[in-house]
XYZ file of C-alpha atoms in Angstrom:
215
model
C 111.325 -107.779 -210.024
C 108.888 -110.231 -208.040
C 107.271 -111.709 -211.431
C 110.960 -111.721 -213.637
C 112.465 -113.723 -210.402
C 109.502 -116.317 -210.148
C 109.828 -116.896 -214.224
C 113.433 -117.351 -213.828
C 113.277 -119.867 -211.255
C 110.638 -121.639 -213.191
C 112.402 -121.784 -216.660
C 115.649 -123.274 -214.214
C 113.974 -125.632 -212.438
C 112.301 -127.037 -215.357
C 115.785 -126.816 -217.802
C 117.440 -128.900 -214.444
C 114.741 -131.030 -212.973
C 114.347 -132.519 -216.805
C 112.309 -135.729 -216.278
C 112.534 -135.979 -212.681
C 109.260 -133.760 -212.431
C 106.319 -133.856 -214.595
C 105.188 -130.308 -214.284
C 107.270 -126.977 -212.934
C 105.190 -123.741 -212.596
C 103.418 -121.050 -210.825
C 101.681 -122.074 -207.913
C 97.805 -121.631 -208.591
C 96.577 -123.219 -205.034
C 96.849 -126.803 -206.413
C 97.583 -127.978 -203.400
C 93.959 -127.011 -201.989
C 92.610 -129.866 -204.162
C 94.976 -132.715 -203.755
C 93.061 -134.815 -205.488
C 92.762 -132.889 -208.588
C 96.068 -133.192 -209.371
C 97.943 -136.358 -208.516
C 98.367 -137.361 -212.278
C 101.017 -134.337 -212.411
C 102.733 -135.659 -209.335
C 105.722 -135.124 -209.015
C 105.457 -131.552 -209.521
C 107.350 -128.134 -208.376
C 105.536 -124.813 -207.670
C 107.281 -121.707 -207.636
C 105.677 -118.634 -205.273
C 106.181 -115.197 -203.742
C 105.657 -115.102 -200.502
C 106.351 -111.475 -199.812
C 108.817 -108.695 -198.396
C 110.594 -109.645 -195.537
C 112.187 -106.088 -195.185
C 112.677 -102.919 -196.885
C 116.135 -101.008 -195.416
C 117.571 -97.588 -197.234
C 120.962 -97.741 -199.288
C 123.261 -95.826 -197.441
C 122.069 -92.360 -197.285
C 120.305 -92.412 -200.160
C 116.607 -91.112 -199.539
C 114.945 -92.685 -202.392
C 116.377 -96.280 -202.661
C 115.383 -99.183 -200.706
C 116.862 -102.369 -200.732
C 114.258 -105.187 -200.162
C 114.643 -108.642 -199.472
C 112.027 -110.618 -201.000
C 111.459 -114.472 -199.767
C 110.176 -116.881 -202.822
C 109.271 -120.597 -202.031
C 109.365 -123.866 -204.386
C 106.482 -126.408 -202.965
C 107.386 -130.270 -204.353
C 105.091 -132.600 -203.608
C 105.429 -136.372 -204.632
C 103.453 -139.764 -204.026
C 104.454 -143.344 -203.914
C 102.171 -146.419 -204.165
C 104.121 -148.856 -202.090
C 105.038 -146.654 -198.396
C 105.360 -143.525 -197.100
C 109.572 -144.256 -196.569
C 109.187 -144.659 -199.893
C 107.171 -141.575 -201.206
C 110.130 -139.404 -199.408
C 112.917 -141.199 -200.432
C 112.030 -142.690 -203.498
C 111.311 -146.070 -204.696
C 113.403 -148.789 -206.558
C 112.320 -147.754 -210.014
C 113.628 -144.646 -212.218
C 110.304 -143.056 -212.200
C 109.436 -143.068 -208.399
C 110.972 -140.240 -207.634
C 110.906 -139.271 -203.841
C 110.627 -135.833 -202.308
C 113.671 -135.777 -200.569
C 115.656 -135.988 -204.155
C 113.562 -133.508 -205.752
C 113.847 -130.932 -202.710
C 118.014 -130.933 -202.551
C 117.748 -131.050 -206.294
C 115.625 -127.777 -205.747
C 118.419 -126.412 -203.177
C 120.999 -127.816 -205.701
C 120.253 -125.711 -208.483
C 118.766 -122.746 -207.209
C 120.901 -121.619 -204.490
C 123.556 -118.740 -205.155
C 121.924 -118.290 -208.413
C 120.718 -114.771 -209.509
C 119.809 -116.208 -213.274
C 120.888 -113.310 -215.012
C 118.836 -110.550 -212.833
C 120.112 -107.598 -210.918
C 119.324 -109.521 -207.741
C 121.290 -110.700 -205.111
C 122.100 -114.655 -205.316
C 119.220 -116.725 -204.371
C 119.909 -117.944 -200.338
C 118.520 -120.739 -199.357
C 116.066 -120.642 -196.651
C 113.900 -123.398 -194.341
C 112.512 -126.451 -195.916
C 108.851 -126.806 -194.064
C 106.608 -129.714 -194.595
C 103.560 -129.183 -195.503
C 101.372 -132.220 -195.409
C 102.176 -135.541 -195.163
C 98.658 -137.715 -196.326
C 97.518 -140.936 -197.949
C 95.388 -140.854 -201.237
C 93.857 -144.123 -203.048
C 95.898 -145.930 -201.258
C 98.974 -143.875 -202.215
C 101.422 -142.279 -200.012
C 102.029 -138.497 -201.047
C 104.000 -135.590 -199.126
C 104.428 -132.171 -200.067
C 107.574 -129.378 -198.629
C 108.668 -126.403 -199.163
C 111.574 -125.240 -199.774
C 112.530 -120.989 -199.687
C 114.822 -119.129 -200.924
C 115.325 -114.997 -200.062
C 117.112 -112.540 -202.518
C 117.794 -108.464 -202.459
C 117.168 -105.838 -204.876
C 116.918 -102.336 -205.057
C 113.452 -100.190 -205.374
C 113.972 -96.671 -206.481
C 110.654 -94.267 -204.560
C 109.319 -91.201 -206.248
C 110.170 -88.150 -205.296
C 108.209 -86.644 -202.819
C 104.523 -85.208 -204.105
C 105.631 -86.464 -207.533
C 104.008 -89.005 -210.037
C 105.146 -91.471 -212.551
C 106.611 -90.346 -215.546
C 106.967 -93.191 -217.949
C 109.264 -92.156 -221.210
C 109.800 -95.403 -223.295
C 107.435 -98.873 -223.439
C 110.342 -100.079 -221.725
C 109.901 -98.167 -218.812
C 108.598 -100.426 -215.400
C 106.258 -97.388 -214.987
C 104.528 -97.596 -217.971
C 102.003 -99.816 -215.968
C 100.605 -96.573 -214.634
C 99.575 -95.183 -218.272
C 98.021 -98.384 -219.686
C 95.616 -97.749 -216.691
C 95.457 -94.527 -217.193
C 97.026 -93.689 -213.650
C 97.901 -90.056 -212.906
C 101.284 -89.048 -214.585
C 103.639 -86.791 -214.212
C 105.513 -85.191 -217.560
C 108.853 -86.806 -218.071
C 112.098 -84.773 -217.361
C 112.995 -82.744 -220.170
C 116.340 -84.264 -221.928
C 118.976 -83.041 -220.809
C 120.654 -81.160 -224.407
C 123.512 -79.149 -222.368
C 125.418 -78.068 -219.420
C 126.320 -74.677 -218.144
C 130.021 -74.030 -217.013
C 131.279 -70.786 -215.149
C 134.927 -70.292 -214.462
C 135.858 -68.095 -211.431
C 139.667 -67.249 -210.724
C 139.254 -66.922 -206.669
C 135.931 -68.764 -206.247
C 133.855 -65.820 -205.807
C 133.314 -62.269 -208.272
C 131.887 -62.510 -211.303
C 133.089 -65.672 -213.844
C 135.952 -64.885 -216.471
C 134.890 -67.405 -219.041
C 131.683 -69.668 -219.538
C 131.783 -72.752 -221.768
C 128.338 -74.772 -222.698
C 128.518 -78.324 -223.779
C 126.059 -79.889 -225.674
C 125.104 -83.400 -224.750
C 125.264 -85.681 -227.999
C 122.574 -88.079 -229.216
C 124.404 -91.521 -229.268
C 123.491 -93.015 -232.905
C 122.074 -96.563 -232.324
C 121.925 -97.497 -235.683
């Protein structure tokens, strides 16, 4: 769920930021070579940065509910002032990094995009660095956001057992993990009909589970 929540903030962002941002994606440690990269300025950078907590559901042994934190780092530059390289300048195009961080908050918050997570909260907004560059002001926050889902643990001394491509396990035979054989499917169900609870049954019934026909 970590990777399909960080794509799905990325294809938002960059479907609402439009032009205001020259590049939304992945954060790759641009930021340790400022430099490098202040012809994609202003940009957005989407990354996880980890498990806050991990509670059980209820009573339920073997699901967890986790709360994950995720963090979009904006970072813009200005070549007139700093005032300027957070707020903007008087031109379209100089676009300041206090617009593009509530834009961030704007469209991300209370948004699950279509996942079974828990709407996207929005967390602190931390500056980062605050620098001048070739005469340029630049500035970079950022801005988190935590969300819940639910982790299902294996049974107790038991593998994965993968039984479709589609199955999040799968991982574990293209690396040829240890496995575990799936569950056999389940073809029928055993009834027993007893008039006081107790003594032997009067009448049994078996019903067969049907294959639903997905054609």
């Amino acid at each position: 769920m970590i990777s399909e929540t960080e794509l799905a903030m990325i294809e938002r962002l960059r479907a609402g930021l439009g032009d205001m941002v020259k590049e939304v994606s992945s954060y790759g440690g641009e930021l340790d070579d400022v430099g490098a990269i202040v012809r994609a300025l202003p940009a957005a950078w989407v990354t996880f940065l980890g498990i806050q907590s991990s509670a059980p559901v209820s009573t339920h042994k073997n699901r967890f509910r986790v709360t994950g934190r995720f963090a979009v780092m904006v970072t813009a530059y200005n070549v007139r002032q700093e005032a300027a390289q957070r707020r903007g300048g008087p031109r379209l195009d100089e676009v300041g990094c206090n617009l593009i961080v509530r834009s961030v908050r704007r469209l991300l918050t209370r948004q699950d995009m279509g996942l079974p997570i828990e709407p996207l909260m929005p967390g602190r907004v931390r500056s980062l660095f605050s620098s001048r560059l070739n005469e340029k002001a630049m500035s970079a926050y950022s801005c988190e956001f935590d969300t819940v889902w639910i982790e299902e643990a294996l049974e107790c001394g038991h593998w994965p057992a993968p039984e479709g491509d589609d199955d999040p396990d799968r991982v574990f035979a293209w690396y040829r993990g240890r496995l575990d054989k799936p569950y056999p499917m389940h073809e029928s169900t055993g009834l027993a009909y007893h008039l006081d609870g107790q003594g032997p049954a009067v009448a049994q019934d078996i019903i067969f589970t049907e294959a639903k026909d997905h054609d």
